[in-house]
Amino acid sequence: MPNVMRFILKRLGMTLVILFCVSIIAFGLIRIAPGNPAMLVLPDGAPEEAIRAMEVKLGLDQPLPVQYFRYIGGVLKGDLGTSIIYKIPVKDLIFQRLPVTFQLTVITMVVCLLISIPLGIIAGSRQGTIIDFSATMFALLGQSMSTVWMGILVIYIFSVKLGWLPSMGYGTWQNFVLPAITLGYPVAAQVTRMGRSGMIDVLKEDYITATYAKGIGKAVVYTKYAFKNALIPIVTIVGMQIGTYLAGAVVVETIFAWPGFGQLIFQAVGTRDYPLVQSCLLVSAALFAIVNMFVDILNSFIDPRITLH
């Protein structure tokens, strides 16, 4: 446990450095882009005097270093600023949207793993069979299709042609199905492929032969011994995807009009909402770093040979 605590403290320190760098990059990039947020707040055709007054109100008339340190000072106090467009605290906006994205992430991952893990185990332990061929095709198709194309395809099939499911929105279990398929299929394909190749490699090891010699059944060998050692790359992949989804599945949430964190990032960038963009990117980076830290810890428990540094 002391090693784990030391690792957590070290990674948290690294995360703070990363967040500082992200804040500088986000601050710089959003201000390089053309356009004036003050003009977006005011009606079309607003006079120059009104634009200048709005810039003063938003603090955009100050030098860039002053604007940056004022923002960072607020962040250190727990104040992420006030949205220029929504005119409410950014912290409230983020905490409204994150649970929606979290729900979609959890449902997507649970269904994805329930399908891909058994499929990878069976395919890897039965090379050359029809199940192995089907699993390989499943993985190949899933990793060949882009998210945008996949989203449009499932909307066309299940909403337009069949009329079974809503194409957008949030509220009922039907609204989860198409976004979950679009998000989960590429991950399920990757987990299936990694599980299959991992099982094939592990089943060639000498200790597996020794396990068979002890009279242990194949089902126990596959699930308890072989798959455990093939699990590390799968945990890493799943952890990275969870971090990505929580940090904002921008494309999928935009396609399906899903009112989550990813759509909030998209809207913030489109409206040049400086405080919102900066804070969303900070929260995204923090979530991704924390999830990956826990993935490293989990991998060290799965395989004691992995040491935490």
PDB file of C-alpha atoms in Angstrom:
ATOM      1  CA  MET A   1       0.000   0.000   0.000  1.00  0.00           C
ATOM      2  CA  PRO A   2       2.813   2.551   0.638  1.00  0.00           C
ATOM      3  CA  ASN A   3       3.903   2.042  -2.993  1.00  0.00           C
ATOM      4  CA  VAL A   4       0.357   2.672  -4.181  1.00  0.00           C
ATOM      5  CA  MET A   5       0.041   5.873  -2.130  1.00  0.00           C
ATOM      6  CA  ARG A   6       3.432   7.091  -3.329  1.00  0.00           C
ATOM      7  CA  PHE A   7       2.397   6.359  -6.931  1.00  0.00           C
ATOM      8  CA  ILE A   8      -0.935   8.187  -6.496  1.00  0.00           C
ATOM      9  CA  LEU A   9       0.747  11.266  -5.036  1.00  0.00           C
ATOM     10  CA  LYS A  10       3.332  11.268  -7.824  1.00  0.00           C
ATOM     11  CA  ARG A  11       0.680  10.952 -10.528  1.00  0.00           C
ATOM     12  CA  LEU A  12      -1.444  13.665  -8.934  1.00  0.00           C
ATOM     13  CA  GLY A  13       1.572  15.953  -9.019  1.00  0.00           C
ATOM     14  CA  MET A  14       2.105  15.127 -12.695  1.00  0.00           C
ATOM     15  CA  THR A  15      -1.601  15.761 -13.332  1.00  0.00           C
ATOM     16  CA  LEU A  16      -1.316  19.256 -11.859  1.00  0.00           C
ATOM     17  CA  VAL A  17       1.567  20.000 -14.240  1.00  0.00           C
ATOM     18  CA  ILE A  18      -0.459  18.658 -17.167  1.00  0.00           C
ATOM     19  CA  LEU A  19      -3.483  20.760 -16.190  1.00  0.00           C
ATOM     20  CA  PHE A  20      -1.300  23.860 -15.988  1.00  0.00           C
ATOM     21  CA  CYS A  21       0.001  23.197 -19.520  1.00  0.00           C
ATOM     22  CA  VAL A  22      -3.528  22.478 -20.784  1.00  0.00           C
ATOM     23  CA  SER A  23      -4.779  25.749 -19.318  1.00  0.00           C
ATOM     24  CA  ILE A  24      -2.076  27.717 -21.155  1.00  0.00           C
ATOM     25  CA  ILE A  25      -2.705  25.924 -24.464  1.00  0.00           C
ATOM     26  CA  ALA A  26      -6.509  26.297 -24.187  1.00  0.00           C
ATOM     27  CA  PHE A  27      -6.184  29.960 -23.252  1.00  0.00           C
ATOM     28  CA  GLY A  28      -3.916  30.652 -26.214  1.00  0.00           C
ATOM     29  CA  LEU A  29      -5.736  28.641 -28.885  1.00  0.00           C
ATOM     30  CA  ILE A  30      -9.223  29.957 -28.147  1.00  0.00           C
ATOM     31  CA  ARG A  31      -7.927  33.528 -28.457  1.00  0.00           C
ATOM     32  CA  ILE A  32      -6.055  32.898 -31.688  1.00  0.00           C
ATOM     33  CA  ALA A  33      -9.282  31.850 -33.442  1.00  0.00           C
ATOM     34  CA  PRO A  34     -11.063  34.662 -35.308  1.00  0.00           C
ATOM     35  CA  GLY A  35     -14.163  36.307 -33.872  1.00  0.00           C
ATOM     36  CA  ASN A  36     -15.142  38.421 -30.897  1.00  0.00           C
ATOM     37  CA  PRO A  37     -17.173  36.869 -28.050  1.00  0.00           C
ATOM     38  CA  ALA A  38     -18.544  40.316 -27.175  1.00  0.00           C
ATOM     39  CA  MET A  39     -20.241  40.490 -30.602  1.00  0.00           C
ATOM     40  CA  LEU A  40     -21.831  37.068 -30.038  1.00  0.00           C
ATOM     41  CA  VAL A  41     -23.453  38.270 -26.819  1.00  0.00           C
ATOM     42  CA  LEU A  42     -24.875  41.445 -28.340  1.00  0.00           C
ATOM     43  CA  PRO A  43     -27.608  41.646 -31.004  1.00  0.00           C
ATOM     44  CA  ASP A  44     -26.628  41.859 -34.662  1.00  0.00           C
ATOM     45  CA  GLY A  45     -25.631  45.335 -35.738  1.00  0.00           C
ATOM     46  CA  ALA A  46     -24.676  46.496 -32.232  1.00  0.00           C
ATOM     47  CA  PRO A  47     -22.766  49.815 -32.285  1.00  0.00           C
ATOM     48  CA  GLU A  48     -19.037  49.915 -31.711  1.00  0.00           C
ATOM     49  CA  GLU A  49     -19.509  51.591 -28.327  1.00  0.00           C
ATOM     50  CA  ALA A  50     -21.687  48.716 -27.087  1.00  0.00           C
ATOM     51  CA  ILE A  51     -19.096  46.171 -28.260  1.00  0.00           C
ATOM     52  CA  ARG A  52     -16.325  48.009 -26.435  1.00  0.00           C
ATOM     53  CA  ALA A  53     -18.449  48.236 -23.284  1.00  0.00           C
ATOM     54  CA  MET A  54     -19.148  44.476 -23.432  1.00  0.00           C
ATOM     55  CA  GLU A  55     -15.436  43.740 -23.865  1.00  0.00           C
ATOM     56  CA  VAL A  56     -14.744  45.756 -20.715  1.00  0.00           C
ATOM     57  CA  LYS A  57     -17.516  43.921 -18.854  1.00  0.00           C
ATOM     58  CA  LEU A  58     -16.114  40.519 -19.909  1.00  0.00           C
ATOM     59  CA  GLY A  59     -12.543  41.557 -19.105  1.00  0.00           C
ATOM     60  CA  LEU A  60     -11.432  41.147 -22.722  1.00  0.00           C
ATOM     61  CA  ASP A  61      -9.907  44.610 -22.768  1.00  0.00           C
ATOM     62  CA  GLN A  62      -7.180  43.507 -20.339  1.00  0.00           C
ATOM     63  CA  PRO A  63      -3.763  42.250 -21.511  1.00  0.00           C
ATOM     64  CA  LEU A  64      -3.659  38.499 -22.114  1.00  0.00           C
ATOM     65  CA  PRO A  65      -1.387  37.709 -19.128  1.00  0.00           C
ATOM     66  CA  VAL A  66      -3.809  39.565 -16.837  1.00  0.00           C
ATOM     67  CA  GLN A  67      -6.769  37.632 -18.267  1.00  0.00           C
ATOM     68  CA  TYR A  68      -4.943  34.327 -17.820  1.00  0.00           C
ATOM     69  CA  PHE A  69      -3.826  34.870 -14.231  1.00  0.00           C
ATOM     70  CA  ARG A  70      -7.266  36.159 -13.296  1.00  0.00           C
ATOM     71  CA  TYR A  71      -8.783  32.950 -14.658  1.00  0.00           C
ATOM     72  CA  ILE A  72      -6.221  30.674 -12.957  1.00  0.00           C
ATOM     73  CA  GLY A  73      -6.684  32.548  -9.676  1.00  0.00           C
ATOM     74  CA  GLY A  74     -10.395  31.779  -9.854  1.00  0.00           C
ATOM     75  CA  VAL A  75      -9.745  28.115 -10.667  1.00  0.00           C
ATOM     76  CA  LEU A  76      -7.525  27.748  -7.600  1.00  0.00           C
ATOM     77  CA  LYS A  77     -10.424  29.071  -5.515  1.00  0.00           C
ATOM     78  CA  GLY A  78     -12.883  26.643  -7.123  1.00  0.00           C
ATOM     79  CA  ASP A  79     -14.377  29.285  -9.405  1.00  0.00           C
ATOM     80  CA  LEU A  80     -14.317  28.217 -13.062  1.00  0.00           C
ATOM     81  CA  GLY A  81     -15.813  31.474 -14.214  1.00  0.00           C
ATOM     82  CA  THR A  82     -19.187  32.428 -15.661  1.00  0.00           C
ATOM     83  CA  SER A  83     -20.308  31.337 -19.098  1.00  0.00           C
ATOM     84  CA  ILE A  84     -20.491  34.231 -21.546  1.00  0.00           C
ATOM     85  CA  ILE A  85     -23.377  32.676 -23.485  1.00  0.00           C
ATOM     86  CA  TYR A  86     -25.345  30.834 -20.784  1.00  0.00           C
ATOM     87  CA  LYS A  87     -24.640  33.523 -18.138  1.00  0.00           C
ATOM     88  CA  ILE A  88     -24.453  30.972 -15.310  1.00  0.00           C
ATOM     89  CA  PRO A  89     -21.413  29.593 -13.449  1.00  0.00           C
ATOM     90  CA  VAL A  90     -19.364  27.230 -15.609  1.00  0.00           C
ATOM     91  CA  LYS A  91     -19.085  24.815 -12.665  1.00  0.00           C
ATOM     92  CA  ASP A  92     -22.866  24.404 -12.615  1.00  0.00           C
ATOM     93  CA  LEU A  93     -23.002  23.777 -16.364  1.00  0.00           C
ATOM     94  CA  ILE A  94     -20.320  21.103 -16.206  1.00  0.00           C
ATOM     95  CA  PHE A  95     -21.901  19.308 -13.251  1.00  0.00           C
ATOM     96  CA  GLN A  96     -25.240  19.318 -15.080  1.00  0.00           C
ATOM     97  CA  ARG A  97     -23.788  17.675 -18.178  1.00  0.00           C
ATOM     98  CA  LEU A  98     -21.227  15.233 -16.729  1.00  0.00           C
ATOM     99  CA  PRO A  99     -23.799  12.830 -15.153  1.00  0.00           C
ATOM    100  CA  VAL A 100     -25.510  12.466 -18.543  1.00  0.00           C
ATOM    101  CA  THR A 101     -22.221  11.509 -20.203  1.00  0.00           C
ATOM    102  CA  PHE A 102     -21.382   9.242 -17.248  1.00  0.00           C
ATOM    103  CA  GLN A 103     -24.640   7.305 -17.716  1.00  0.00           C
ATOM    104  CA  LEU A 104     -23.927   6.758 -21.397  1.00  0.00           C
ATOM    105  CA  THR A 105     -20.326   5.715 -20.648  1.00  0.00           C
ATOM    106  CA  VAL A 106     -21.319   3.143 -18.020  1.00  0.00           C
ATOM    107  CA  ILE A 107     -24.079   1.572 -20.116  1.00  0.00           C
ATOM    108  CA  THR A 108     -21.861   1.482 -23.216  1.00  0.00           C
ATOM    109  CA  MET A 109     -18.954  -0.164 -21.410  1.00  0.00           C
ATOM    110  CA  VAL A 110     -21.063  -2.749 -19.565  1.00  0.00           C
ATOM    111  CA  VAL A 111     -22.754  -3.938 -22.764  1.00  0.00           C
ATOM    112  CA  CYS A 112     -19.471  -3.760 -24.688  1.00  0.00           C
ATOM    113  CA  LEU A 113     -17.603  -5.952 -22.181  1.00  0.00           C
ATOM    114  CA  LEU A 114     -20.453  -8.452 -21.797  1.00  0.00           C
ATOM    115  CA  ILE A 115     -20.219  -9.092 -25.550  1.00  0.00           C
ATOM    116  CA  SER A 116     -16.521  -8.702 -26.352  1.00  0.00           C
ATOM    117  CA  ILE A 117     -14.832 -10.524 -23.454  1.00  0.00           C
ATOM    118  CA  PRO A 118     -16.651 -13.881 -23.901  1.00  0.00           C
ATOM    119  CA  LEU A 119     -16.289 -13.536 -27.666  1.00  0.00           C
ATOM    120  CA  GLY A 120     -12.536 -12.968 -27.380  1.00  0.00           C
ATOM    121  CA  ILE A 121     -12.085 -15.932 -25.009  1.00  0.00           C
ATOM    122  CA  ILE A 122     -14.056 -18.306 -27.230  1.00  0.00           C
ATOM    123  CA  ALA A 123     -12.391 -17.122 -30.447  1.00  0.00           C
ATOM    124  CA  GLY A 124      -8.880 -17.393 -28.972  1.00  0.00           C
ATOM    125  CA  SER A 125      -9.479 -20.873 -27.582  1.00  0.00           C
ATOM    126  CA  ARG A 126     -11.108 -22.198 -30.755  1.00  0.00           C
ATOM    127  CA  GLN A 127      -8.900 -21.063 -33.593  1.00  0.00           C
ATOM    128  CA  GLY A 128     -10.065 -21.910 -37.085  1.00  0.00           C
ATOM    129  CA  THR A 129     -13.706 -22.495 -36.139  1.00  0.00           C
ATOM    130  CA  ILE A 130     -16.733 -20.588 -37.400  1.00  0.00           C
ATOM    131  CA  ILE A 131     -16.872 -18.733 -34.063  1.00  0.00           C
ATOM    132  CA  ASP A 132     -13.280 -17.588 -34.515  1.00  0.00           C
ATOM    133  CA  PHE A 133     -14.023 -16.421 -38.059  1.00  0.00           C
ATOM    134  CA  SER A 134     -17.171 -14.573 -36.934  1.00  0.00           C
ATOM    135  CA  ALA A 135     -15.308 -12.872 -34.076  1.00  0.00           C
ATOM    136  CA  THR A 136     -12.512 -11.820 -36.441  1.00  0.00           C
ATOM    137  CA  MET A 137     -15.024 -10.307 -38.885  1.00  0.00           C
ATOM    138  CA  PHE A 138     -16.822  -8.591 -35.995  1.00  0.00           C
ATOM    139  CA  ALA A 139     -13.531  -7.025 -34.887  1.00  0.00           C
ATOM    140  CA  LEU A 140     -12.454  -6.105 -38.423  1.00  0.00           C
ATOM    141  CA  LEU A 141     -15.708  -4.303 -39.221  1.00  0.00           C
ATOM    142  CA  GLY A 142     -15.799  -2.493 -35.899  1.00  0.00           C
ATOM    143  CA  GLN A 143     -12.295  -1.118 -36.265  1.00  0.00           C
ATOM    144  CA  SER A 144     -12.772  -0.173 -39.921  1.00  0.00           C
ATOM    145  CA  MET A 145     -15.771   2.133 -39.501  1.00  0.00           C
ATOM    146  CA  SER A 146     -15.456   5.745 -38.399  1.00  0.00           C
ATOM    147  CA  THR A 147     -17.669   7.021 -35.592  1.00  0.00           C
ATOM    148  CA  VAL A 148     -19.440   9.507 -37.857  1.00  0.00           C
ATOM    149  CA  TRP A 149     -20.228   6.869 -40.481  1.00  0.00           C
ATOM    150  CA  MET A 150     -21.372   4.424 -37.808  1.00  0.00           C
ATOM    151  CA  GLY A 151     -23.682   6.990 -36.226  1.00  0.00           C
ATOM    152  CA  ILE A 152     -25.283   7.901 -39.544  1.00  0.00           C
ATOM    153  CA  LEU A 153     -25.673   4.213 -40.444  1.00  0.00           C
ATOM    154  CA  VAL A 154     -27.496   3.212 -37.256  1.00  0.00           C
ATOM    155  CA  ILE A 155     -29.771   6.273 -37.504  1.00  0.00           C
ATOM    156  CA  TYR A 156     -30.631   5.368 -41.094  1.00  0.00           C
ATOM    157  CA  ILE A 157     -31.351   1.716 -40.295  1.00  0.00           C
ATOM    158  CA  PHE A 158     -33.059   1.844 -36.899  1.00  0.00           C
ATOM    159  CA  SER A 159     -34.701   5.283 -37.033  1.00  0.00           C
ATOM    160  CA  VAL A 160     -35.375   6.145 -40.664  1.00  0.00           C
ATOM    161  CA  LYS A 161     -36.023   2.733 -42.220  1.00  0.00           C
ATOM    162  CA  LEU A 162     -37.333   0.642 -39.335  1.00  0.00           C
ATOM    163  CA  GLY A 163     -38.622   3.393 -37.061  1.00  0.00           C
ATOM    164  CA  TRP A 164     -37.728   1.395 -33.961  1.00  0.00           C
ATOM    165  CA  LEU A 165     -35.635   3.942 -32.083  1.00  0.00           C
ATOM    166  CA  PRO A 166     -35.414   7.736 -31.775  1.00  0.00           C
ATOM    167  CA  SER A 167     -32.589   9.313 -33.716  1.00  0.00           C
ATOM    168  CA  MET A 168     -31.777  11.929 -31.082  1.00  0.00           C
ATOM    169  CA  GLY A 169     -32.646  13.202 -27.651  1.00  0.00           C
ATOM    170  CA  TYR A 170     -32.356  12.049 -24.054  1.00  0.00           C
ATOM    171  CA  GLY A 171     -34.839  10.751 -21.508  1.00  0.00           C
ATOM    172  CA  THR A 172     -35.864   7.125 -22.089  1.00  0.00           C
ATOM    173  CA  TRP A 173     -33.928   3.873 -22.427  1.00  0.00           C
ATOM    174  CA  GLN A 174     -34.531   3.940 -26.196  1.00  0.00           C
ATOM    175  CA  ASN A 175     -32.441   7.103 -26.433  1.00  0.00           C
ATOM    176  CA  PHE A 176     -29.421   5.221 -25.060  1.00  0.00           C
ATOM    177  CA  VAL A 177     -29.386   2.461 -27.663  1.00  0.00           C
ATOM    178  CA  LEU A 178     -28.052   4.157 -30.796  1.00  0.00           C
ATOM    179  CA  PRO A 179     -25.392   6.312 -29.047  1.00  0.00           C
ATOM    180  CA  ALA A 180     -24.261   3.245 -27.074  1.00  0.00           C
ATOM    181  CA  ILE A 181     -23.941   1.167 -30.258  1.00  0.00           C
ATOM    182  CA  THR A 182     -21.998   3.933 -31.999  1.00  0.00           C
ATOM    183  CA  LEU A 183     -19.645   4.427 -29.055  1.00  0.00           C
ATOM    184  CA  GLY A 184     -19.357   0.798 -28.017  1.00  0.00           C
ATOM    185  CA  TYR A 185     -18.936  -1.147 -31.246  1.00  0.00           C
ATOM    186  CA  PRO A 186     -15.389   0.071 -32.059  1.00  0.00           C
ATOM    187  CA  VAL A 187     -14.318  -0.625 -28.467  1.00  0.00           C
ATOM    188  CA  ALA A 188     -15.990  -4.055 -28.451  1.00  0.00           C
ATOM    189  CA  ALA A 189     -14.192  -4.848 -31.702  1.00  0.00           C
ATOM    190  CA  GLN A 190     -10.826  -3.833 -30.259  1.00  0.00           C
ATOM    191  CA  VAL A 191     -11.387  -5.736 -27.003  1.00  0.00           C
ATOM    192  CA  THR A 192     -12.446  -8.837 -28.961  1.00  0.00           C
ATOM    193  CA  ARG A 193      -9.299  -8.676 -31.098  1.00  0.00           C
ATOM    194  CA  MET A 194      -7.011  -8.111 -28.129  1.00  0.00           C
ATOM    195  CA  GLY A 195      -8.720 -10.838 -26.107  1.00  0.00           C
ATOM    196  CA  ARG A 196      -8.424 -13.305 -28.960  1.00  0.00           C
ATOM    197  CA  SER A 197      -4.735 -12.605 -29.656  1.00  0.00           C
ATOM    198  CA  GLY A 198      -3.948 -12.596 -25.933  1.00  0.00           C
ATOM    199  CA  MET A 199      -5.637 -15.966 -25.423  1.00  0.00           C
ATOM    200  CA  ILE A 200      -3.778 -17.462 -28.377  1.00  0.00           C
ATOM    201  CA  ASP A 201      -0.419 -16.321 -26.982  1.00  0.00           C
ATOM    202  CA  VAL A 202      -1.116 -17.382 -23.401  1.00  0.00           C
ATOM    203  CA  LEU A 203      -2.430 -20.833 -24.342  1.00  0.00           C
ATOM    204  CA  LYS A 204       0.994 -21.602 -25.858  1.00  0.00           C
ATOM    205  CA  GLU A 205       2.751 -21.056 -22.513  1.00  0.00           C
ATOM    206  CA  ASP A 206       4.255 -23.990 -20.603  1.00  0.00           C
ATOM    207  CA  TYR A 207       2.289 -23.310 -17.441  1.00  0.00           C
ATOM    208  CA  ILE A 208      -0.962 -23.836 -19.339  1.00  0.00           C
ATOM    209  CA  THR A 209       0.286 -27.275 -20.431  1.00  0.00           C
ATOM    210  CA  ALA A 210       1.170 -28.016 -16.809  1.00  0.00           C
ATOM    211  CA  THR A 211      -2.290 -26.918 -15.736  1.00  0.00           C
ATOM    212  CA  TYR A 212      -3.875 -29.340 -18.202  1.00  0.00           C
ATOM    213  CA  ALA A 213      -1.602 -32.097 -16.835  1.00  0.00           C
ATOM    214  CA  LYS A 214      -3.088 -31.557 -13.385  1.00  0.00           C
ATOM    215  CA  GLY A 215      -6.490 -32.527 -14.763  1.00  0.00           C
ATOM    216  CA  ILE A 216      -8.041 -29.065 -14.552  1.00  0.00           C
ATOM    217  CA  GLY A 217     -10.902 -28.584 -17.000  1.00  0.00           C
ATOM    218  CA  LYS A 218     -10.641 -26.372 -20.063  1.00  0.00           C
ATOM    219  CA  ALA A 219     -13.275 -23.912 -18.878  1.00  0.00           C
ATOM    220  CA  VAL A 220     -11.310 -23.215 -15.673  1.00  0.00           C
ATOM    221  CA  VAL A 221      -8.011 -22.995 -17.569  1.00  0.00           C
ATOM    222  CA  TYR A 222      -9.438 -20.522 -20.067  1.00  0.00           C
ATOM    223  CA  THR A 223     -11.184 -18.231 -17.575  1.00  0.00           C
ATOM    224  CA  LYS A 224      -9.056 -18.461 -14.416  1.00  0.00           C
ATOM    225  CA  TYR A 225      -5.527 -18.921 -15.763  1.00  0.00           C
ATOM    226  CA  ALA A 226      -5.262 -17.949 -19.417  1.00  0.00           C
ATOM    227  CA  PHE A 227      -7.615 -14.994 -19.590  1.00  0.00           C
ATOM    228  CA  LYS A 228      -6.218 -13.381 -16.441  1.00  0.00           C
ATOM    229  CA  ASN A 229      -2.839 -12.978 -18.134  1.00  0.00           C
ATOM    230  CA  ALA A 230      -4.479 -11.742 -21.341  1.00  0.00           C
ATOM    231  CA  LEU A 231      -6.445  -9.137 -19.397  1.00  0.00           C
ATOM    232  CA  ILE A 232      -3.863  -6.349 -19.031  1.00  0.00           C
ATOM    233  CA  PRO A 233      -4.062  -4.917 -22.586  1.00  0.00           C
ATOM    234  CA  ILE A 234      -7.865  -5.106 -22.391  1.00  0.00           C
ATOM    235  CA  VAL A 235      -7.956  -3.179 -19.111  1.00  0.00           C
ATOM    236  CA  THR A 236      -5.649  -0.567 -20.632  1.00  0.00           C
ATOM    237  CA  ILE A 237      -7.814  -0.166 -23.728  1.00  0.00           C
ATOM    238  CA  VAL A 238     -11.050   0.018 -21.744  1.00  0.00           C
ATOM    239  CA  GLY A 239      -9.542   2.509 -19.298  1.00  0.00           C
ATOM    240  CA  MET A 240      -8.376   4.802 -22.088  1.00  0.00           C
ATOM    241  CA  GLN A 241     -11.799   4.658 -23.726  1.00  0.00           C
ATOM    242  CA  ILE A 242     -13.597   5.405 -20.457  1.00  0.00           C
ATOM    243  CA  GLY A 243     -11.325   8.400 -19.988  1.00  0.00           C
ATOM    244  CA  THR A 244     -12.055   9.544 -23.526  1.00  0.00           C
ATOM    245  CA  TYR A 245     -15.822   9.149 -23.124  1.00  0.00           C
ATOM    246  CA  LEU A 246     -15.925  10.961 -19.783  1.00  0.00           C
ATOM    247  CA  ALA A 247     -13.734  13.692 -21.206  1.00  0.00           C
ATOM    248  CA  GLY A 248     -16.383  14.241 -23.853  1.00  0.00           C
ATOM    249  CA  ALA A 249     -17.593  12.026 -26.672  1.00  0.00           C
ATOM    250  CA  VAL A 250     -18.008  15.134 -28.811  1.00  0.00           C
ATOM    251  CA  VAL A 251     -18.849  13.518 -32.156  1.00  0.00           C
ATOM    252  CA  VAL A 252     -21.427  11.034 -30.869  1.00  0.00           C
ATOM    253  CA  GLU A 253     -23.137  13.487 -28.535  1.00  0.00           C
ATOM    254  CA  THR A 254     -23.381  16.011 -31.363  1.00  0.00           C
ATOM    255  CA  ILE A 255     -24.784  13.475 -33.852  1.00  0.00           C
ATOM    256  CA  PHE A 256     -27.485  12.268 -31.450  1.00  0.00           C
ATOM    257  CA  ALA A 257     -28.183  15.662 -29.813  1.00  0.00           C
ATOM    258  CA  TRP A 258     -27.153  14.079 -26.515  1.00  0.00           C
ATOM    259  CA  PRO A 259     -27.090  16.770 -23.800  1.00  0.00           C
ATOM    260  CA  GLY A 260     -23.815  15.631 -22.296  1.00  0.00           C
ATOM    261  CA  PHE A 261     -20.362  16.998 -21.634  1.00  0.00           C
ATOM    262  CA  GLY A 262     -19.158  16.413 -25.201  1.00  0.00           C
ATOM    263  CA  GLN A 263     -21.969  18.470 -26.694  1.00  0.00           C
ATOM    264  CA  LEU A 264     -21.234  21.207 -24.157  1.00  0.00           C
ATOM    265  CA  ILE A 265     -17.619  21.358 -25.396  1.00  0.00           C
ATOM    266  CA  PHE A 266     -18.829  21.558 -29.006  1.00  0.00           C
ATOM    267  CA  GLN A 267     -21.236  24.395 -28.210  1.00  0.00           C
ATOM    268  CA  ALA A 268     -18.621  26.246 -26.164  1.00  0.00           C
ATOM    269  CA  VAL A 269     -16.088  26.186 -29.016  1.00  0.00           C
ATOM    270  CA  GLY A 270     -18.732  27.235 -31.554  1.00  0.00           C
ATOM    271  CA  THR A 271     -19.778  30.256 -29.499  1.00  0.00           C
ATOM    272  CA  ARG A 272     -16.245  31.275 -28.450  1.00  0.00           C
ATOM    273  CA  ASP A 273     -17.286  31.023 -24.792  1.00  0.00           C
ATOM    274  CA  TYR A 274     -13.813  31.547 -23.306  1.00  0.00           C
ATOM    275  CA  PRO A 275     -14.446  30.517 -19.674  1.00  0.00           C
ATOM    276  CA  LEU A 276     -16.485  27.491 -20.704  1.00  0.00           C
ATOM    277  CA  VAL A 277     -13.957  26.205 -23.254  1.00  0.00           C
ATOM    278  CA  GLN A 278     -11.033  26.601 -20.880  1.00  0.00           C
ATOM    279  CA  SER A 279     -12.804  24.893 -17.982  1.00  0.00           C
ATOM    280  CA  CYS A 280     -14.159  22.053 -20.117  1.00  0.00           C
ATOM    281  CA  LEU A 281     -10.660  21.286 -21.379  1.00  0.00           C
ATOM    282  CA  LEU A 282      -9.276  21.390 -17.830  1.00  0.00           C
ATOM    283  CA  VAL A 283     -11.949  18.993 -16.565  1.00  0.00           C
ATOM    284  CA  SER A 284     -11.413  16.719 -19.596  1.00  0.00           C
ATOM    285  CA  ALA A 285      -7.684  16.503 -18.970  1.00  0.00           C
ATOM    286  CA  ALA A 286      -8.224  15.853 -15.246  1.00  0.00           C
ATOM    287  CA  LEU A 287     -10.731  13.047 -15.883  1.00  0.00           C
ATOM    288  CA  PHE A 288      -8.497  11.380 -18.454  1.00  0.00           C
ATOM    289  CA  ALA A 289      -5.438  11.544 -16.187  1.00  0.00           C
ATOM    290  CA  ILE A 290      -7.312  10.179 -13.146  1.00  0.00           C
ATOM    291  CA  VAL A 291      -8.862   7.277 -15.051  1.00  0.00           C
ATOM    292  CA  ASN A 292      -5.485   6.279 -16.494  1.00  0.00           C
ATOM    293  CA  MET A 293      -3.912   6.438 -13.046  1.00  0.00           C
ATOM    294  CA  PHE A 294      -6.452   3.928 -11.737  1.00  0.00           C
ATOM    295  CA  VAL A 295      -5.886   1.718 -14.789  1.00  0.00           C
ATOM    296  CA  ASP A 296      -2.178   1.533 -13.938  1.00  0.00           C
ATOM    297  CA  ILE A 297      -2.999   0.630 -10.332  1.00  0.00           C
ATOM    298  CA  LEU A 298      -5.468  -2.053 -11.447  1.00  0.00           C
ATOM    299  CA  ASN A 299      -2.905  -3.559 -13.842  1.00  0.00           C
ATOM    300  CA  SER A 300      -0.391  -3.833 -10.999  1.00  0.00           C
ATOM    301  CA  PHE A 301      -2.892  -5.891  -8.997  1.00  0.00           C
ATOM    302  CA  ILE A 302      -3.688  -8.132 -11.983  1.00  0.00           C
ATOM    303  CA  ASP A 303      -0.004  -8.809 -12.652  1.00  0.00           C
ATOM    304  CA  PRO A 304       2.311  -8.381  -9.619  1.00  0.00           C
ATOM    305  CA  ARG A 305       5.297  -8.234 -11.985  1.00  0.00           C
ATOM    306  CA  ILE A 306       4.162  -4.719 -12.940  1.00  0.00           C
ATOM    307  CA  THR A 307       5.628  -2.179 -10.544  1.00  0.00           C
ATOM    308  CA  LEU A 308       4.228   1.274  -9.903  1.00  0.00           C
ATOM    309  CA  HIS A 309       6.661   4.131 -10.483  1.00  0.00           C
TER     310      HIS A 309
END
